Amino acid sequence: MNTSPHTLKPPADTANPPHYVLTTQELAYICGCKPQTLVKSFNKSELYHLPGGKLGIPPLLVRAYLQARGVDYSFMTLAHVNMRGGVAKTTSTIALATRAAQYGFKTCILDLDSLGSASLAFDGVPMANDLIFHDIWRDPKQHLPAALKRIDEFLYLLPSSLDNGVLDTELREPQHQRDAVYNVCQALRQSGFDVVVIDCPPALSAVVISTICAADGIVIPVAGDAFSFSGLEATLHEINTICQTFTLELPDVRVLPIRYQEHEKVSAHALEKLREDYAEYLLPVQVRSSTLFDQTLEMRQSVFANVRKSTAREDYDQYVCHLLGIGVHQ
Ligand SMILES: Nc1ncnc2c1ncn2[C@@H]1O[C@H](COP(=O)(O)OP(=O)(O)OP(=O)(O)O)[C@@H](O)[C@H]1O
Ligand SMILES: [Mg+2]
């Protein structure tokens, strides 16, 4: 395995940076060194000149740099699941996928919600001839290359539309539920992807059962209200039941507190309850409430599409680093 950043040439056109690119400051922070020192590790002609005088690092070079410092790029399937709606499954999917791509993980978003919110967020709503999960799950190896939409150098999307509604009928057989999402993920693995991020609908549909069977890690985003707690309980119960039914190993299940408001009593109580009752699942990160999520969605962007500081970026970056095993001062 070649891990030297000096010997890898990015296929990048440095005059046209990708949408999702890590800055030298960000990588320096992760690695606990000064940006000026870090820049010396790269050939300057390979870096992107970003607005505001910042330098962007092509994902392939970030990958080589972090791999040399022990970050593991082994394949994994991560899913955002909650039976409850509106709890930031899609927001978390977008943030995780775009940031993972910046860290040099070749990432594919599997949009499995027939409302296609993640597809819409990337302006990737499928046209009449575009392939979606329902068209490809029986023979993913053959169909995936034509089905995937390229969003960025390291970021791809399998879009979704209302036509995926037929999956509840198509995946009636238990073995289809067990294998459909798994087989698509394995085909993605074989074609060189490192991470698959799945966005699920807020229901216990066949495609969610299939996702639970396929995922290495499941993150349940939870807001601080009573409805969210009942959604969390129901989701945990279903994950356990499905894995027992199919005699599968339990995935790594994590709970992500979202819409957290530092000075609000309700948020403090919710976090306390999560710490008391769900300590084994609770991530050491809270995503604070921010209007930036709605604003960026409106612009068909992720909070990681620009380099402006915000709590939204800060919180989701911590979340992504935790999930992907990227330590500060790597
Ligand atoms: N931390 C946050 N602070 C404020 N608003 C947020 C936060 N996270 C998400 N939102 C907003 O909440 C709304 C619902 O988020 P999102 O669509 O991601 O939820 P979802 O779980 O995918 O919903 P559904 O179950 O309907 O698919 C969106 O308008 C999003 O911008
Ligand atoms: Mg959603």
Coordinates of C-alpha atoms and ligand atoms in Angstrom, one line a residue:
M1 CA 0.0 0.0 0.0
N2 CA 1.4 3.4 -1.0
T3 CA 0.7 6.0 1.7
S4 CA 3.1 8.7 0.8
P5 CA 1.3 11.9 -0.1
H6 CA 4.2 12.9 -2.3
T7 CA 3.9 10.1 -4.7
L8 CA 0.2 10.3 -5.5
K9 CA -0.9 12.6 -8.3
P10 CA -4.4 13.9 -8.0
P11 CA -6.4 13.7 -11.2
A12 CA -7.6 17.2 -10.3
D13 CA -7.7 20.4 -12.3
T14 CA -6.4 22.8 -9.7
A15 CA -8.1 25.8 -11.4
N16 CA -11.5 24.1 -10.8
P17 CA -11.7 22.8 -7.2
P18 CA -14.3 20.2 -6.3
H19 CA -17.3 21.5 -4.3
Y20 CA -16.2 19.6 -1.3
V21 CA -12.6 20.2 -0.4
L22 CA -10.7 20.3 2.9
T23 CA -8.5 23.3 3.6
T24 CA -4.9 23.2 4.8
Q25 CA -6.0 24.8 8.1
E26 CA -8.6 22.1 8.7
L27 CA -6.1 19.3 8.1
A28 CA -3.5 21.0 10.1
Y29 CA -5.9 21.3 13.0
I30 CA -6.8 17.5 12.8
C31 CA -3.1 16.7 12.8
G32 CA -2.1 19.1 15.5
C33 CA 0.4 21.1 13.4
K34 CA 0.7 24.6 12.0
P35 CA -0.8 25.1 8.5
Q36 CA 2.5 26.5 7.3
T37 CA 4.2 23.3 8.3
L38 CA 1.5 21.1 6.8
V39 CA 1.7 22.9 3.4
K40 CA 5.3 21.9 3.1
S41 CA 4.1 18.2 2.9
F42 CA 2.5 19.0 -0.4
N43 CA 3.6 20.2 -3.8
K44 CA 1.9 23.7 -3.9
S45 CA 1.0 23.2 -7.6
E46 CA -1.3 20.3 -6.5
L47 CA -3.4 22.4 -4.1
Y48 CA -6.5 24.4 -4.9
H49 CA -6.7 28.2 -4.5
L50 CA -10.0 28.8 -2.7
P51 CA -11.8 32.1 -2.2
G52 CA -10.5 34.1 0.7
G53 CA -6.9 33.0 0.0
K54 CA -7.3 29.5 1.6
L55 CA -5.7 26.5 0.1
G56 CA -7.7 23.3 -0.6
I57 CA -6.3 19.8 -0.6
P58 CA -7.5 17.3 -3.2
P59 CA -9.3 14.4 -1.4
L60 CA -6.8 11.9 -2.8
L61 CA -3.9 13.7 -1.1
V62 CA -5.9 14.1 2.2
R63 CA -6.5 10.4 2.1
A64 CA -2.8 9.5 1.6
Y65 CA -1.8 12.0 4.4
L66 CA -4.3 10.5 6.9
Q67 CA -3.7 6.9 5.9
A68 CA 0.0 7.5 6.7
R69 CA -1.2 8.6 10.1
G70 CA -3.3 5.5 10.8
V71 CA -6.7 6.4 9.6
D72 CA -8.5 3.3 8.4
Y73 CA -10.3 3.5 5.0
S74 CA -11.8 0.0 5.2
F75 CA -15.2 -0.2 3.6
M76 CA -18.3 0.5 5.8
T77 CA -22.0 1.0 5.4
L78 CA -23.5 3.6 7.7
A79 CA -27.3 4.4 7.9
H80 CA -29.4 7.1 9.5
V81 CA -32.5 5.4 10.8
N82 CA -35.4 6.6 12.9
M83 CA -39.0 5.6 12.6
R84 CA -39.9 9.1 13.5
G85 CA -39.9 11.8 10.7
G86 CA -38.2 15.2 10.7
V87 CA -35.3 14.3 13.0
A88 CA -32.4 15.1 10.7
K89 CA -31.8 11.8 9.0
T90 CA -31.3 13.4 5.6
T91 CA -29.4 16.4 7.1
S92 CA -27.0 14.0 8.8
T93 CA -26.7 11.9 5.7
I94 CA -25.7 15.0 3.6
A95 CA -23.3 16.2 6.3
L96 CA -21.6 12.8 6.8
A97 CA -21.3 12.1 3.1
T98 CA -19.9 15.4 2.0
R99 CA -17.4 15.6 4.9
A100 CA -16.3 12.0 4.4
A101 CA -15.6 12.9 0.7
Q102 CA -13.5 15.8 1.9
Y103 CA -11.5 13.4 4.1
G104 CA -10.8 11.3 1.0
F105 CA -13.3 8.5 1.5
K106 CA -14.9 7.6 -1.8
T107 CA -18.5 7.9 -0.7
C108 CA -21.8 7.0 -2.1
I109 CA -25.2 8.2 -0.8
L110 CA -27.9 5.6 -1.2
D111 CA -31.2 7.5 -1.1
L112 CA -33.8 5.0 -0.1
D113 CA -36.6 7.4 0.8
S114 CA -39.1 7.5 -2.0
L115 CA -39.6 11.3 -1.3
G116 CA -36.0 11.7 -2.5
S117 CA -35.0 14.5 -0.1
A118 CA -31.3 13.6 -0.3
S119 CA -31.5 13.5 -4.1
L120 CA -33.2 16.9 -4.1
A121 CA -30.5 18.3 -1.8
F122 CA -27.9 17.6 -4.5
D123 CA -30.1 18.6 -7.4
G124 CA -30.1 15.0 -8.3
V125 CA -33.8 14.2 -8.6
P126 CA -34.0 11.3 -11.1
M127 CA -35.3 12.0 -14.6
A128 CA -37.6 9.4 -16.4
N129 CA -34.7 7.3 -17.7
D130 CA -32.5 7.5 -14.6
L131 CA -32.1 4.3 -12.6
I132 CA -33.1 4.1 -8.9
F133 CA -32.8 1.3 -6.2
H134 CA -35.9 -0.5 -7.5
D135 CA -34.3 -0.8 -11.0
I136 CA -31.0 -2.1 -9.8
W137 CA -31.2 -4.2 -6.6
R138 CA -31.6 -7.5 -8.4
D139 CA -28.4 -7.1 -10.4
P140 CA -26.5 -4.2 -8.9
K141 CA -23.1 -5.1 -10.5
Q142 CA -24.6 -4.6 -13.9
H143 CA -26.7 -1.5 -13.3
L144 CA -24.7 0.5 -10.8
P145 CA -22.3 2.2 -13.2
A146 CA -25.1 3.7 -15.2
A147 CA -27.2 4.5 -12.1
L148 CA -24.8 6.5 -10.0
K149 CA -24.8 10.3 -10.3
R150 CA -21.4 11.9 -9.8
I151 CA -21.7 14.9 -7.4
D152 CA -18.0 15.5 -6.9
E153 CA -14.7 13.7 -7.3
F154 CA -15.2 11.5 -4.3
L155 CA -19.0 11.8 -3.9
Y156 CA -21.7 9.9 -5.7
L157 CA -25.5 9.4 -5.3
L158 CA -28.0 6.7 -6.1
P159 CA -31.1 8.9 -6.4
S160 CA -34.6 8.0 -5.3
S161 CA -38.1 8.8 -6.5
L162 CA -41.7 7.8 -5.7
D163 CA -41.1 4.8 -7.9
N164 CA -39.2 3.2 -5.0
G165 CA -42.6 3.0 -3.3
V166 CA -42.9 -0.4 -5.0
L167 CA -40.1 -1.8 -2.9
D168 CA -42.5 -2.8 -0.2
T169 CA -44.0 -5.3 -2.7
E170 CA -40.8 -6.2 -4.4
L171 CA -39.0 -7.0 -1.1
R172 CA -41.9 -9.2 0.3
E173 CA -39.7 -12.3 0.5
P174 CA -37.6 -12.3 3.7
Q175 CA -34.4 -13.3 1.8
H176 CA -34.9 -10.3 -0.5
Q177 CA -35.2 -8.0 2.6
R178 CA -32.1 -9.5 4.0
D179 CA -30.0 -9.3 0.8
A180 CA -31.2 -6.4 -1.4
V181 CA -29.4 -3.4 0.3
Y182 CA -26.5 -5.7 1.3
N183 CA -25.9 -6.7 -2.3
V184 CA -26.0 -3.2 -3.6
C185 CA -23.5 -2.1 -0.9
Q186 CA -21.2 -5.0 -1.8
A187 CA -21.3 -4.0 -5.4
L188 CA -20.3 -0.5 -4.4
R189 CA -17.5 -1.9 -2.3
Q190 CA -16.2 -3.9 -5.3
S191 CA -16.3 -0.8 -7.5
G192 CA -14.0 1.0 -5.1
F193 CA -16.2 2.9 -2.7
D194 CA -15.1 3.2 1.0
V195 CA -18.2 4.4 2.6
V196 CA -21.9 4.0 1.8
V197 CA -24.3 6.4 3.6
I198 CA -27.9 5.4 3.5
D199 CA -30.8 7.8 4.0
C200 CA -34.0 6.0 5.1
P201 CA -37.6 7.0 5.2
P202 CA -39.3 7.5 8.6
A203 CA -41.1 4.1 8.6
L204 CA -40.6 0.4 9.1
S205 CA -40.8 -0.3 5.4
A206 CA -39.1 -3.3 3.7
V207 CA -36.2 -1.1 2.5
V208 CA -35.5 0.0 6.1
I209 CA -35.5 -3.6 7.2
S210 CA -33.1 -4.4 4.4
T211 CA -30.9 -1.4 5.5
I212 CA -30.8 -2.7 9.1
C213 CA -29.7 -6.1 7.8
A214 CA -26.9 -4.5 5.7
A215 CA -25.5 -1.7 7.9
D216 CA -22.2 -1.9 9.8
G217 CA -23.3 1.2 11.8
I218 CA -26.7 2.7 12.4
V219 CA -27.1 6.3 13.8
I220 CA -30.4 7.3 15.3
P221 CA -30.7 11.1 15.3
V222 CA -32.9 12.2 18.3
A223 CA -34.3 15.6 19.1
G224 CA -35.1 16.6 22.7
D225 CA -38.9 16.1 22.6
A226 CA -41.1 13.3 23.9
F227 CA -42.0 12.1 20.4
S228 CA -38.4 11.7 19.5
F229 CA -37.8 9.5 22.6
S230 CA -40.7 7.2 21.6
G231 CA -39.2 7.0 18.1
L232 CA -35.8 6.1 19.5
E233 CA -37.3 3.3 21.7
A234 CA -39.3 1.9 18.7
T235 CA -36.2 2.1 16.4
L236 CA -33.9 0.3 18.9
H237 CA -36.6 -2.3 19.4
E238 CA -36.9 -2.9 15.6
I239 CA -33.2 -3.1 15.1
N240 CA -33.0 -5.8 17.8
T241 CA -36.0 -7.8 16.5
I242 CA -34.8 -7.7 12.8
C243 CA -31.3 -8.9 13.7
Q244 CA -32.8 -11.7 15.8
T245 CA -35.2 -12.7 13.1
F246 CA -32.5 -12.9 10.4
T247 CA -29.9 -14.2 12.9
L248 CA -27.5 -11.4 12.1
E249 CA -24.9 -9.7 14.2
L250 CA -26.2 -6.4 15.7
P251 CA -24.7 -3.4 13.9
D252 CA -22.9 -0.7 15.9
V253 CA -25.9 1.5 17.0
R254 CA -25.3 5.1 18.0
V255 CA -27.6 7.9 19.1
L256 CA -26.9 11.5 17.9
P257 CA -28.6 14.3 19.8
I258 CA -29.8 17.0 17.3
R259 CA -31.3 20.5 17.5
Y260 CA -29.5 20.8 20.8
Q261 CA -29.8 24.2 22.5
E262 CA -27.2 24.8 25.1
H263 CA -29.2 27.1 27.4
E264 CA -32.6 25.5 27.0
K265 CA -34.0 23.4 29.9
V266 CA -35.7 21.0 27.6
S267 CA -32.4 20.2 25.8
A268 CA -30.5 19.8 29.1
H269 CA -33.2 17.4 30.4
A270 CA -33.2 15.4 27.1
L271 CA -29.4 15.0 27.2
E272 CA -29.6 14.0 30.8
K273 CA -32.2 11.3 30.0
L274 CA -30.1 10.1 27.1
R275 CA -27.1 9.8 29.4
E276 CA -29.1 7.9 32.0
D277 CA -31.1 5.6 29.8
Y278 CA -29.1 5.2 26.6
A279 CA -25.5 5.7 27.7
E280 CA -24.2 2.7 25.7
Y281 CA -25.4 4.2 22.4
L282 CA -24.9 7.9 23.0
L283 CA -22.3 9.7 20.8
P284 CA -20.1 12.2 22.6
V285 CA -21.3 15.0 20.2
Q286 CA -24.5 17.1 20.0
V287 CA -25.6 18.9 16.9
R288 CA -26.8 22.3 18.0
S289 CA -29.8 24.0 16.5
S290 CA -28.9 26.2 13.6
T291 CA -30.8 27.9 10.8
L292 CA -27.9 27.2 8.5
F293 CA -29.3 23.8 7.7
D294 CA -32.4 25.2 6.1
Q295 CA -30.4 27.9 4.3
T296 CA -27.9 25.5 2.8
L297 CA -30.6 23.1 1.7
E298 CA -32.4 26.0 0.0
M299 CA -29.2 26.6 -2.0
R300 CA -28.8 22.8 -2.7
Q301 CA -25.6 22.7 -0.7
S302 CA -24.1 21.1 2.4
V303 CA -22.7 23.1 5.3
F304 CA -19.4 21.8 4.1
A305 CA -19.7 23.3 0.7
N306 CA -17.9 26.5 1.9
V307 CA -15.3 27.1 4.5
R308 CA -17.2 29.7 6.7
K309 CA -17.1 28.8 10.4
S310 CA -20.4 27.8 12.0
T311 CA -21.7 25.6 14.8
A312 CA -23.3 23.4 12.1
R313 CA -19.9 22.6 10.5
E314 CA -18.2 22.3 13.9
D315 CA -20.7 19.8 15.3
Y316 CA -21.1 17.7 12.2
D317 CA -17.3 17.6 11.7
Q318 CA -16.9 16.2 15.2
Y319 CA -19.6 13.7 14.4
V320 CA -18.0 12.6 11.2
C321 CA -14.5 12.4 12.7
H322 CA -15.9 10.2 15.5
L323 CA -17.7 7.8 13.1
L324 CA -14.8 7.5 10.7
G325 CA -12.1 7.2 13.3
I326 CA -10.3 10.5 12.5
G327 CA -8.8 11.7 15.7
V328 CA -7.9 15.3 16.4
H329 CA -4.1 15.4 16.4
Q330 CA -4.0 12.3 14.2
Ligands
LIG1 N1 -29.6 20.9 14.1 C1 -30.6 21.4 13.4 N2 -31.0 22.7 13.7 C2 -32.1 23.2 13.1 N3 -32.7 22.7 12.1 C3 -32.4 21.4 11.7 C4 -31.3 20.7 12.3 N4 -31.2 19.5 11.7 C5 -32.1 19.5 10.8 N5 -32.8 20.6 10.7 C6 -33.9 20.9 9.8 O1 -35.0 20.0 10.2 C7 -35.8 19.7 9.1 C8 -35.9 18.2 9.0 O2 -34.6 17.7 8.7 P1 -34.4 16.4 7.8 O3 -35.2 16.5 6.5 O4 -33.0 16.1 7.7 O5 -35.2 15.3 8.7 P2 -35.5 13.7 8.3 O6 -35.4 12.9 9.5 O7 -34.7 13.3 7.1 O8 -37.0 13.9 7.9 P3 -38.0 12.8 7.2 O9 -38.2 11.7 8.2 O10 -39.2 13.5 6.8 O11 -37.2 12.2 6.0 C9 -35.1 20.3 7.9 O12 -35.7 21.5 7.5 C10 -33.7 20.6 8.4 O13 -33.0 21.7 7.7
MG2 MG -35.3 12.5 5.3

